[in-house]
Amino acid sequence: MTVSLVHFDGSVDSVRRAIELCDGFERLNRNDRVLIKPNYGFRHRGVPPFGTVTTSTILDAIVRLLREYGCQDISIGEGAIIGMLNVLDPYARHGFKGTGVDKIAKRYGARLIDFNKGPFQEMELGGVSVQVSSAALETDFLVNIPVLKTHSQTKVTLGFKNLKGCLSQTSKQKFHTTNRLETQICLLNEAIKSDLVIIDGIYMLEKGPDTLVGVAYRKDLIIAGRDVLECDAVGATILGIDPQQVDHLAQYAERNDRSLDISTIQIKGEDIDTLKETLEWKPQIDEDVFSPQRVRGLSLAHPGKALCSGCYASFAAALLIFTKECPNVDFSGTEICSGPELRPERDSKRTFLCGDCAVKRNKNLQNATRIEGCPPSLIATLLAFMKALLSKPQMLRPTFVLVTKLAGIRLGLYTETYPKWERYRSKEFDKTHF
């Protein structure tokens, strides 16, 4: 098959050309039930969306082109992280509301499907029982729209990993806790078939999966094709990552007797060699996030592949907020353990067990600070940090400020900013894309 590489010029015509070059609609019937799966797994209005979620610009163009083709039965589906930021942002409670996707659906008469609400079909993936969205399994034509980004656990998160959003919340957690994350992603793509993959590369993300930790860059690229393995191999190569070193791609290629050699893929449009980057995928959270905030003594171990997105987002967001309000706190001796794999070196109130997996794994600890939940809420995590790391007099001002800010964020009257986000004020980062 063919993978197209097209420069995004700001118009729907560049998306049209990307689809035409790879014959993207060749297997599409006008009477098909079409399901579009963007990447909106984590979207908070206070966090810069660049390189983190699918742009409304690309999504709008695809729905428009499907309508022009004659398709009438179009749905847009996603299963976002829930239970962590719902006290702050309506998106976590109401799915697509406030993201721009709801407006696109209304404009073109498309349906919105919240995968978290089901219905689901039970299936076995490598001996692991999971619940997969019935809509994803029953659609006639699936359009997979990931973002061009790296990932701190799987090196890249492109078309393959984007389908993880089609699972129930408990099944997403199983993908991590079985210690077979990459294998499960591979098997999921054998169960759900992408008919057209369009990688949104208006922005790309280094040290992803989000701008809480990662860094976004403007790229203005569309990658499209009818074969998800080929598209992901091309996307990984452009990000500077050998696709053979991406475990879920390598496993899929081996199981299906496929090649990951880029030279065997027919590429049309732009020259791939001129598009290649050298991006890092593995972040150092203490250096990449907290060094601008004068935080002392904080060092976080890489959590491995067993940490799920909810727990990661909870403690990363809580640490950002906490360290901004208390920039001179000495974190020496602090350990943050999240997920089922990490075991702390110390047993003290400065040892934080973030989430139910970490709490259950370390029942023997007597003094550690336990933050329960699956995932734990942002407020519970913030309060735990404050109680363990600040004296009572020190807690008064930050508590008042944080309560006020959280209320403002929830009402849409306040947006938090951090030093590392100043770069997103430049003109190359265009909020109208979202």
CSV table of C-alpha atoms in Angstrom, one decimal:
chain,number,residue,atom,x,y,z
A,1,MET,CA,0.0,0.0,0.0
A,2,THR,CA,0.9,3.7,0.0
A,3,VAL,CA,1.7,6.1,2.8
A,4,SER,CA,1.3,9.8,1.9
A,5,LEU,CA,3.3,12.6,3.4
A,6,VAL,CA,1.7,16.0,2.8
A,7,HIS,CA,2.7,19.5,4.0
A,8,PHE,CA,-0.3,21.0,5.9
A,9,ASP,CA,-0.9,24.4,4.4
A,10,GLY,CA,-3.8,25.4,6.6
A,11,SER,CA,-6.5,24.3,4.2
A,12,VAL,CA,-8.8,21.3,3.8
A,13,ASP,CA,-7.1,20.7,0.4
A,14,SER,CA,-3.9,19.5,2.1
A,15,VAL,CA,-5.9,16.8,4.0
A,16,ARG,CA,-7.8,16.0,0.7
A,17,ARG,CA,-4.5,15.5,-1.1
A,18,ALA,CA,-3.1,13.2,1.7
A,19,ILE,CA,-6.2,11.0,1.4
A,20,GLU,CA,-6.1,11.0,-2.4
A,21,LEU,CA,-2.4,10.1,-2.6
A,22,CYS,CA,-2.9,6.9,-0.5
A,23,ASP,CA,-6.3,6.1,-2.1
A,24,GLY,CA,-7.7,6.5,1.4
A,25,PHE,CA,-11.4,6.2,0.4
A,26,GLU,CA,-10.9,3.3,-2.0
A,27,ARG,CA,-12.6,0.8,0.3
A,28,LEU,CA,-15.2,3.3,1.6
A,29,ASN,CA,-18.9,2.9,0.6
A,30,ARG,CA,-21.1,5.9,0.9
A,31,ASN,CA,-23.6,3.8,2.9
A,32,ASP,CA,-21.0,2.6,5.4
A,33,ARG,CA,-21.2,3.3,9.1
A,34,VAL,CA,-18.1,5.4,9.6
A,35,LEU,CA,-16.4,5.8,13.0
A,36,ILE,CA,-13.7,8.4,13.6
A,37,LYS,CA,-11.3,7.7,16.5
A,38,PRO,CA,-9.3,10.9,17.3
A,39,ASN,CA,-6.9,11.1,20.3
A,40,TYR,CA,-8.6,13.0,23.1
A,41,GLY,CA,-7.6,10.6,25.9
A,42,PHE,CA,-6.3,13.5,28.1
A,43,ARG,CA,-7.7,17.0,27.5
A,44,HIS,CA,-7.8,19.7,30.1
A,45,ARG,CA,-8.5,23.3,29.0
A,46,GLY,CA,-5.7,24.6,31.3
A,47,VAL,CA,-3.0,22.3,29.7
A,48,PRO,CA,-1.5,23.3,26.3
A,49,PRO,CA,-3.0,20.9,23.8
A,50,PHE,CA,-0.3,21.2,21.2
A,51,GLY,CA,1.0,17.8,20.1
A,52,THR,CA,-1.2,16.1,22.8
A,53,VAL,CA,-4.6,15.8,21.2
A,54,THR,CA,-5.9,15.7,17.7
A,55,THR,CA,-6.5,19.2,16.3
A,56,SER,CA,-10.1,20.3,15.6
A,57,THR,CA,-8.7,21.5,12.3
A,58,ILE,CA,-7.8,18.1,11.0
A,59,LEU,CA,-10.9,16.4,12.5
A,60,ASP,CA,-13.1,19.0,10.9
A,61,ALA,CA,-11.5,18.5,7.5
A,62,ILE,CA,-11.9,14.8,7.7
A,63,VAL,CA,-15.6,14.9,8.6
A,64,ARG,CA,-16.2,17.5,5.8
A,65,LEU,CA,-14.5,15.3,3.2
A,66,LEU,CA,-16.5,12.3,4.3
A,67,ARG,CA,-19.7,14.3,3.9
A,68,GLU,CA,-18.5,15.5,0.5
A,69,TYR,CA,-17.9,11.8,-0.4
A,70,GLY,CA,-21.6,11.1,0.4
A,71,CYS,CA,-21.3,9.4,3.8
A,72,GLN,CA,-24.3,10.1,6.0
A,73,ASP,CA,-23.7,7.8,9.0
A,74,ILE,CA,-20.7,9.3,10.8
A,75,SER,CA,-19.7,8.9,14.4
A,76,ILE,CA,-16.8,10.3,16.5
A,77,GLY,CA,-15.8,8.2,19.4
A,78,GLU,CA,-13.3,8.4,22.3
A,79,GLY,CA,-12.8,7.1,25.8
A,80,ALA,CA,-11.1,9.8,27.9
A,81,ILE,CA,-9.3,9.4,31.2
A,82,ILE,CA,-12.0,9.8,33.8
A,83,GLY,CA,-12.1,10.3,37.6
A,84,MET,CA,-9.0,12.4,38.0
A,85,LEU,CA,-9.7,15.9,36.8
A,86,ASN,CA,-13.5,15.8,36.9
A,87,VAL,CA,-13.6,18.3,39.8
A,88,LEU,CA,-11.8,20.8,37.6
A,89,ASP,CA,-12.9,20.5,34.1
A,90,PRO,CA,-16.3,19.7,32.5
A,91,TYR,CA,-14.6,17.7,29.8
A,92,ALA,CA,-13.7,14.9,32.2
A,93,ARG,CA,-17.4,14.7,33.2
A,94,HIS,CA,-19.1,15.4,29.9
A,95,GLY,CA,-16.9,13.8,27.3
A,96,PHE,CA,-16.4,16.0,24.3
A,97,LYS,CA,-18.1,19.2,25.6
A,98,GLY,CA,-15.7,22.1,25.5
A,99,THR,CA,-13.1,20.5,23.3
A,100,GLY,CA,-14.4,21.8,19.9
A,101,VAL,CA,-15.4,18.2,18.9
A,102,ASP,CA,-19.0,18.8,19.9
A,103,LYS,CA,-19.2,21.8,17.6
A,104,ILE,CA,-17.8,19.8,14.7
A,105,ALA,CA,-20.3,17.0,15.3
A,106,LYS,CA,-23.2,19.5,15.4
A,107,ARG,CA,-21.9,21.3,12.2
A,108,TYR,CA,-21.9,18.1,10.1
A,109,GLY,CA,-24.6,16.1,11.9
A,110,ALA,CA,-22.2,13.5,13.3
A,111,ARG,CA,-22.9,11.5,16.4
A,112,LEU,CA,-20.6,11.6,19.5
A,113,ILE,CA,-19.9,8.3,21.3
A,114,ASP,CA,-18.4,8.2,24.7
A,115,PHE,CA,-16.6,4.8,24.8
A,116,ASN,CA,-16.5,4.9,28.6
A,117,LYS,CA,-20.3,4.4,28.7
A,118,GLY,CA,-20.3,1.3,26.5
A,119,PRO,CA,-21.8,-0.9,25.3
A,120,PHE,CA,-18.8,-3.3,25.2
A,121,GLN,CA,-18.0,-6.7,23.8
A,122,GLU,CA,-16.0,-9.1,26.0
A,123,MET,CA,-13.0,-10.7,24.2
A,124,GLU,CA,-9.8,-12.5,25.0
A,125,LEU,CA,-6.5,-10.9,24.0
A,126,GLY,CA,-3.7,-13.2,24.7
A,127,GLY,CA,-5.5,-14.8,27.6
A,128,VAL,CA,-6.5,-11.5,29.1
A,129,SER,CA,-10.3,-10.7,29.2
A,130,VAL,CA,-11.0,-7.2,28.1
A,131,GLN,CA,-14.0,-5.0,27.2
A,132,VAL,CA,-13.9,-3.4,23.7
A,133,SER,CA,-16.3,-0.8,22.5
A,134,SER,CA,-19.0,-2.4,20.4
A,135,ALA,CA,-19.0,0.7,18.1
A,136,ALA,CA,-15.3,0.1,17.2
A,137,LEU,CA,-15.9,-3.5,16.4
A,138,GLU,CA,-19.1,-3.1,14.5
A,139,THR,CA,-18.3,-0.1,12.3
A,140,ASP,CA,-17.9,-0.6,8.6
A,141,PHE,CA,-15.1,1.9,8.2
A,142,LEU,CA,-12.8,3.1,11.0
A,143,VAL,CA,-10.8,6.3,10.6
A,144,ASN,CA,-7.9,6.4,13.1
A,145,ILE,CA,-6.6,9.9,13.8
A,146,PRO,CA,-3.7,9.9,16.3
A,147,VAL,CA,-1.2,12.6,16.9
A,148,LEU,CA,2.5,12.6,15.9
A,149,LYS,CA,4.1,12.1,19.3
A,150,THR,CA,6.5,10.1,21.4
A,151,HIS,CA,5.5,8.3,24.6
A,152,SER,CA,7.4,7.8,27.8
A,153,GLN,CA,6.4,4.1,28.0
A,154,THR,CA,6.0,2.8,24.4
A,155,LYS,CA,8.4,5.2,22.6
A,156,VAL,CA,5.7,6.3,20.2
A,157,THR,CA,1.9,6.6,20.5
A,158,LEU,CA,0.5,6.7,17.0
A,159,GLY,CA,-2.2,4.6,15.2
A,160,PHE,CA,-1.6,1.4,17.2
A,161,LYS,CA,-1.8,2.9,20.6
A,162,ASN,CA,-4.6,5.3,19.8
A,163,LEU,CA,-7.0,2.3,19.7
A,164,LYS,CA,-6.5,1.8,23.4
A,165,GLY,CA,-9.1,4.5,23.8
A,166,CYS,CA,-11.7,2.0,22.6
A,167,LEU,CA,-11.4,0.0,25.8
A,168,SER,CA,-13.4,0.3,29.0
A,169,GLN,CA,-11.5,2.0,31.8
A,170,THR,CA,-10.9,-1.2,33.7
A,171,SER,CA,-9.5,-2.8,30.5
A,172,LYS,CA,-7.1,0.1,29.9
A,173,GLN,CA,-5.8,-0.5,33.4
A,174,LYS,CA,-5.4,-4.3,32.7
A,175,PHE,CA,-3.2,-3.4,29.7
A,176,HIS,CA,-0.7,-2.0,32.3
A,177,THR,CA,-1.2,-4.3,35.3
A,178,THR,CA,-0.7,-7.5,33.2
A,179,ASN,CA,2.9,-6.2,32.5
A,180,ARG,CA,2.2,-6.9,28.8
A,181,LEU,CA,1.3,-3.4,27.6
A,182,GLU,CA,3.0,-3.7,24.2
A,183,THR,CA,1.7,-7.2,23.5
A,184,GLN,CA,-1.9,-6.1,24.4
A,185,ILE,CA,-1.6,-3.1,22.1
A,186,CYS,CA,-0.4,-5.5,19.3
A,187,LEU,CA,-3.3,-7.9,19.9
A,188,LEU,CA,-5.9,-5.1,20.1
A,189,ASN,CA,-4.9,-4.0,16.5
A,190,GLU,CA,-5.6,-7.5,15.3
A,191,ALA,CA,-9.1,-7.3,16.8
A,192,ILE,CA,-9.9,-3.8,15.6
A,193,LYS,CA,-9.0,-2.9,12.1
A,194,SER,CA,-8.2,0.6,11.0
A,195,ASP,CA,-9.4,1.3,7.5
A,196,LEU,CA,-7.7,4.7,7.2
A,197,VAL,CA,-5.0,6.2,9.4
A,198,ILE,CA,-4.4,9.9,9.3
A,199,ILE,CA,-1.6,11.0,11.7
A,200,ASP,CA,-2.1,14.6,12.7
A,201,GLY,CA,1.3,16.2,12.6
A,202,ILE,CA,0.5,19.9,12.7
A,203,TYR,CA,2.4,19.6,16.0
A,204,MET,CA,4.7,16.9,17.2
A,205,LEU,CA,5.5,16.0,20.8
A,206,GLU,CA,8.8,15.1,22.4
A,207,LYS,CA,8.9,13.2,25.7
A,208,GLY,CA,5.2,12.7,25.5
A,209,PRO,CA,2.4,11.9,25.9
A,210,ASP,CA,1.4,15.4,27.0
A,211,THR,CA,2.7,18.9,27.6
A,212,LEU,CA,2.6,18.3,31.4
A,213,VAL,CA,6.0,16.8,30.8
A,214,GLY,CA,6.6,16.8,27.1
A,215,VAL,CA,7.6,19.6,24.7
A,216,ALA,CA,5.6,20.3,21.5
A,217,TYR,CA,7.0,21.6,18.2
A,218,ARG,CA,5.3,22.9,15.0
A,219,LYS,CA,5.6,20.4,12.2
A,220,ASP,CA,2.8,21.0,9.7
A,221,LEU,CA,2.7,17.4,8.4
A,222,ILE,CA,-0.1,15.0,7.5
A,223,ILE,CA,0.7,11.2,7.3
A,224,ALA,CA,-2.0,9.1,5.8
A,225,GLY,CA,-2.4,5.5,4.7
A,226,ARG,CA,-4.7,2.5,4.7
A,227,ASP,CA,-2.2,0.3,6.6
A,228,VAL,CA,-1.7,1.1,10.3
A,229,LEU,CA,1.6,-0.7,10.5
A,230,GLU,CA,3.1,1.2,7.6
A,231,CYS,CA,1.8,4.5,8.9
A,232,ASP,CA,3.2,4.0,12.4
A,233,ALA,CA,6.5,2.8,10.9
A,234,VAL,CA,6.7,6.0,8.9
A,235,GLY,CA,5.6,8.2,11.8
A,236,ALA,CA,8.2,6.6,14.2
A,237,THR,CA,10.9,7.1,11.6
A,238,ILE,CA,10.0,10.8,11.3
A,239,LEU,CA,10.1,11.2,15.1
A,240,GLY,CA,13.7,9.7,15.0
A,241,ILE,CA,12.8,6.3,16.5
A,242,ASP,CA,13.6,3.0,14.7
A,243,PRO,CA,10.2,1.3,14.3
A,244,GLN,CA,11.9,-2.1,14.9
A,245,GLN,CA,12.6,-0.8,18.4
A,246,VAL,CA,8.9,-0.1,19.1
A,247,ASP,CA,7.8,-3.3,20.8
A,248,HIS,CA,4.2,-3.4,19.7
A,249,LEU,CA,5.1,-2.7,16.1
A,250,ALA,CA,7.8,-5.4,16.2
A,251,GLN,CA,5.5,-7.9,17.7
A,252,TYR,CA,2.8,-7.2,15.2
A,253,ALA,CA,5.2,-7.5,12.3
A,254,GLU,CA,6.5,-10.8,13.5
A,255,ARG,CA,3.0,-12.3,14.2
A,256,ASN,CA,1.8,-11.2,10.8
A,257,ASP,CA,4.9,-11.9,8.7
A,258,ARG,CA,5.3,-8.2,7.9
A,259,SER,CA,8.4,-6.0,7.4
A,260,LEU,CA,9.2,-2.8,9.3
A,261,ASP,CA,11.8,-1.8,6.7
A,262,ILE,CA,10.9,1.7,5.6
A,263,SER,CA,12.5,1.1,2.2
A,264,THR,CA,9.8,-1.5,1.4
A,265,ILE,CA,7.0,1.1,1.9
A,266,GLN,CA,5.7,3.1,-1.0
A,267,ILE,CA,5.7,6.8,0.1
A,268,LYS,CA,4.2,9.6,-2.0
A,269,GLY,CA,4.4,13.3,-1.4
A,270,GLU,CA,7.1,14.8,0.6
A,271,ASP,CA,10.6,13.4,0.9
A,272,ILE,CA,10.8,11.4,4.2
A,273,ASP,CA,14.5,12.1,4.6
A,274,THR,CA,13.9,15.8,4.9
A,275,LEU,CA,11.2,15.3,7.5
A,276,LYS,CA,13.2,13.2,10.0
A,277,GLU,CA,13.7,14.5,13.5
A,278,THR,CA,15.8,13.3,16.4
A,279,LEU,CA,13.3,13.5,19.4
A,280,GLU,CA,13.8,11.9,22.8
A,281,TRP,CA,11.0,9.7,24.1
A,282,LYS,CA,12.0,9.2,27.7
A,283,PRO,CA,11.6,12.2,30.0
A,284,GLN,CA,13.5,13.0,33.2
A,285,ILE,CA,10.5,14.4,35.1
A,286,ASP,CA,12.6,16.2,37.7
A,287,GLU,CA,14.7,17.9,35.1
A,288,ASP,CA,12.2,18.5,32.3
A,289,VAL,CA,9.4,19.8,34.5
A,290,PHE,CA,10.5,21.1,37.8
A,291,SER,CA,14.0,22.7,37.3
A,292,PRO,CA,12.5,26.0,36.2
A,293,GLN,CA,10.5,26.1,39.4
A,294,ARG,CA,13.5,26.0,41.8
A,295,VAL,CA,12.5,22.7,43.3
A,296,ARG,CA,15.3,21.0,45.3
A,297,GLY,CA,15.9,17.4,45.9
A,298,LEU,CA,13.1,15.9,43.8
A,299,SER,CA,14.1,12.8,41.8
A,300,LEU,CA,11.5,10.4,40.2
A,301,ALA,CA,12.3,7.0,38.9
A,302,HIS,CA,10.9,6.0,35.5
A,303,PRO,CA,7.8,4.0,36.4
A,304,GLY,CA,8.1,1.4,33.7
A,305,LYS,CA,5.1,0.3,31.6
A,306,ALA,CA,2.8,-0.8,34.4
A,307,LEU,CA,1.8,2.8,35.4
A,308,CYS,CA,-1.5,3.7,33.7
A,309,SER,CA,-2.3,7.2,32.4
A,310,GLY,CA,-4.7,8.2,35.2
A,311,CYS,CA,-2.2,7.8,38.0
A,312,TYR,CA,0.6,9.5,36.0
A,313,ALA,CA,-1.6,12.5,35.1
A,314,SER,CA,-2.8,12.8,38.7
A,315,PHE,CA,0.7,13.0,40.4
A,316,ALA,CA,2.3,15.0,37.5
A,317,ALA,CA,-0.4,17.7,37.6
A,318,ALA,CA,-0.4,17.8,41.4
A,319,LEU,CA,3.3,18.2,41.5
A,320,LEU,CA,3.2,21.0,38.9
A,321,ILE,CA,0.6,22.9,40.9
A,322,PHE,CA,2.2,22.2,44.3
A,323,THR,CA,5.7,23.2,43.3
A,324,LYS,CA,4.5,26.4,41.7
A,325,GLU,CA,2.9,27.5,45.0
A,326,CYS,CA,5.7,26.1,47.2
A,327,PRO,CA,8.8,26.6,45.0
A,328,ASN,CA,11.4,26.5,47.8
A,329,VAL,CA,10.3,23.2,49.4
A,330,ASP,CA,13.1,20.8,49.9
A,331,PHE,CA,12.0,17.5,48.5
A,332,SER,CA,15.1,15.6,49.8
A,333,GLY,CA,14.2,12.1,50.9
A,334,THR,CA,10.9,12.2,49.0
A,335,GLU,CA,9.9,9.1,47.0
A,336,ILE,CA,6.8,8.9,44.7
A,337,CYS,CA,5.8,5.4,43.8
A,338,SER,CA,2.9,4.8,41.4
A,339,GLY,CA,1.9,1.7,39.6
A,340,PRO,CA,2.4,-2.0,40.6
A,341,GLU,CA,6.1,-2.2,39.9
A,342,LEU,CA,8.0,0.3,42.0
A,343,ARG,CA,9.1,-0.4,45.6
A,344,PRO,CA,10.3,2.5,47.7
A,345,GLU,CA,13.6,2.6,49.5
A,346,ARG,CA,12.3,4.3,52.6
A,347,ASP,CA,9.3,4.1,54.9
A,348,SER,CA,8.4,7.7,55.9
A,349,LYS,CA,5.7,10.2,55.4
A,350,ARG,CA,7.7,11.5,52.5
A,351,THR,CA,7.2,8.2,50.7
A,352,PHE,CA,4.0,8.6,48.6
A,353,LEU,CA,2.1,5.6,47.4
A,354,CYS,CA,0.1,7.1,44.5
A,355,GLY,CA,-2.9,5.0,43.5
A,356,ASP,CA,-4.5,1.7,44.6
A,357,CYS,CA,-1.8,-0.4,42.8
A,358,ALA,CA,1.1,1.2,44.8
A,359,VAL,CA,-0.9,1.0,48.0
A,360,LYS,CA,-1.7,-2.7,47.6
A,361,ARG,CA,1.9,-3.5,46.5
A,362,ASN,CA,3.4,-1.9,49.7
A,363,LYS,CA,1.0,-2.9,52.5
A,364,ASN,CA,4.0,-3.6,54.7
A,365,LEU,CA,5.0,0.1,55.0
A,366,GLN,CA,3.8,1.7,58.2
A,367,ASN,CA,4.6,5.4,57.8
A,368,ALA,CA,4.2,6.0,54.0
A,369,THR,CA,1.6,8.5,52.8
A,370,ARG,CA,-1.2,6.6,51.0
A,371,ILE,CA,-3.1,8.3,48.2
A,372,GLU,CA,-5.9,5.9,47.3
A,373,GLY,CA,-8.0,5.9,44.2
A,374,CYS,CA,-8.0,4.4,40.7
A,375,PRO,CA,-6.9,6.9,39.7
A,376,PRO,CA,-6.5,9.1,42.8
A,377,SER,CA,-8.1,12.5,42.4
A,378,LEU,CA,-6.0,15.6,41.8
A,379,ILE,CA,-7.3,17.3,45.0
A,380,ALA,CA,-6.5,14.2,47.1
A,381,THR,CA,-3.0,14.1,45.7
A,382,LEU,CA,-2.4,17.8,46.3
A,383,LEU,CA,-3.6,17.6,49.9
A,384,ALA,CA,-1.4,14.6,50.6
A,385,PHE,CA,1.7,16.5,49.3
A,386,MET,CA,0.9,19.5,51.4
A,387,LYS,CA,0.2,17.6,54.6
A,388,ALA,CA,3.4,15.5,54.3
A,389,LEU,CA,5.8,18.2,53.1
A,390,LEU,CA,4.6,21.4,54.8
A,391,SER,CA,4.2,22.4,58.4
A,392,LYS,CA,0.7,23.6,59.5
A,393,PRO,CA,1.7,27.3,59.4
A,394,GLN,CA,3.2,26.8,55.9
A,395,MET,CA,0.0,25.2,54.7
A,396,LEU,CA,-2.3,28.2,55.3
A,397,ARG,CA,-1.4,30.4,52.4
A,398,PRO,CA,-1.0,27.7,49.7
A,399,THR,CA,-4.3,26.1,50.8
A,400,PHE,CA,-6.2,29.3,50.4
A,401,VAL,CA,-4.5,30.0,47.0
A,402,LEU,CA,-5.1,26.5,45.7
A,403,VAL,CA,-8.7,26.4,46.7
A,404,THR,CA,-9.3,29.8,45.0
A,405,LYS,CA,-7.5,28.7,41.9
A,406,LEU,CA,-9.3,25.3,41.7
A,407,ALA,CA,-12.6,27.1,42.0
A,408,GLY,CA,-11.6,29.6,39.3
A,409,ILE,CA,-10.5,26.8,36.9
A,410,ARG,CA,-13.7,24.9,37.5
A,411,LEU,CA,-15.8,28.0,36.7
A,412,GLY,CA,-13.7,28.8,33.6
A,413,LEU,CA,-12.4,32.1,35.1
A,414,TYR,CA,-8.8,31.1,35.6
A,415,THR,CA,-6.1,29.2,33.6
A,416,GLU,CA,-2.9,28.0,35.3
A,417,THR,CA,0.4,28.7,33.7
A,418,TYR,CA,3.9,27.4,34.3
A,419,PRO,CA,7.3,28.6,33.2
A,420,LYS,CA,7.8,25.8,30.7
A,421,TRP,CA,4.6,26.7,29.0
A,422,GLU,CA,5.7,30.2,28.0
A,423,ARG,CA,6.9,28.9,24.7
A,424,TYR,CA,3.3,28.2,23.7
A,425,ARG,CA,2.6,31.9,23.6
A,426,SER,CA,4.5,32.3,20.3
A,427,LYS,CA,2.6,32.6,17.0
A,428,GLU,CA,3.7,29.1,15.8
A,429,PHE,CA,1.3,27.6,18.4
A,430,ASP,CA,-2.1,28.5,17.1
A,431,LYS,CA,-5.0,27.9,19.6
A,432,THR,CA,-7.5,28.2,16.7
A,433,HIS,CA,-6.4,24.7,15.6
A,434,PHE,CA,-8.3,23.4,18.6
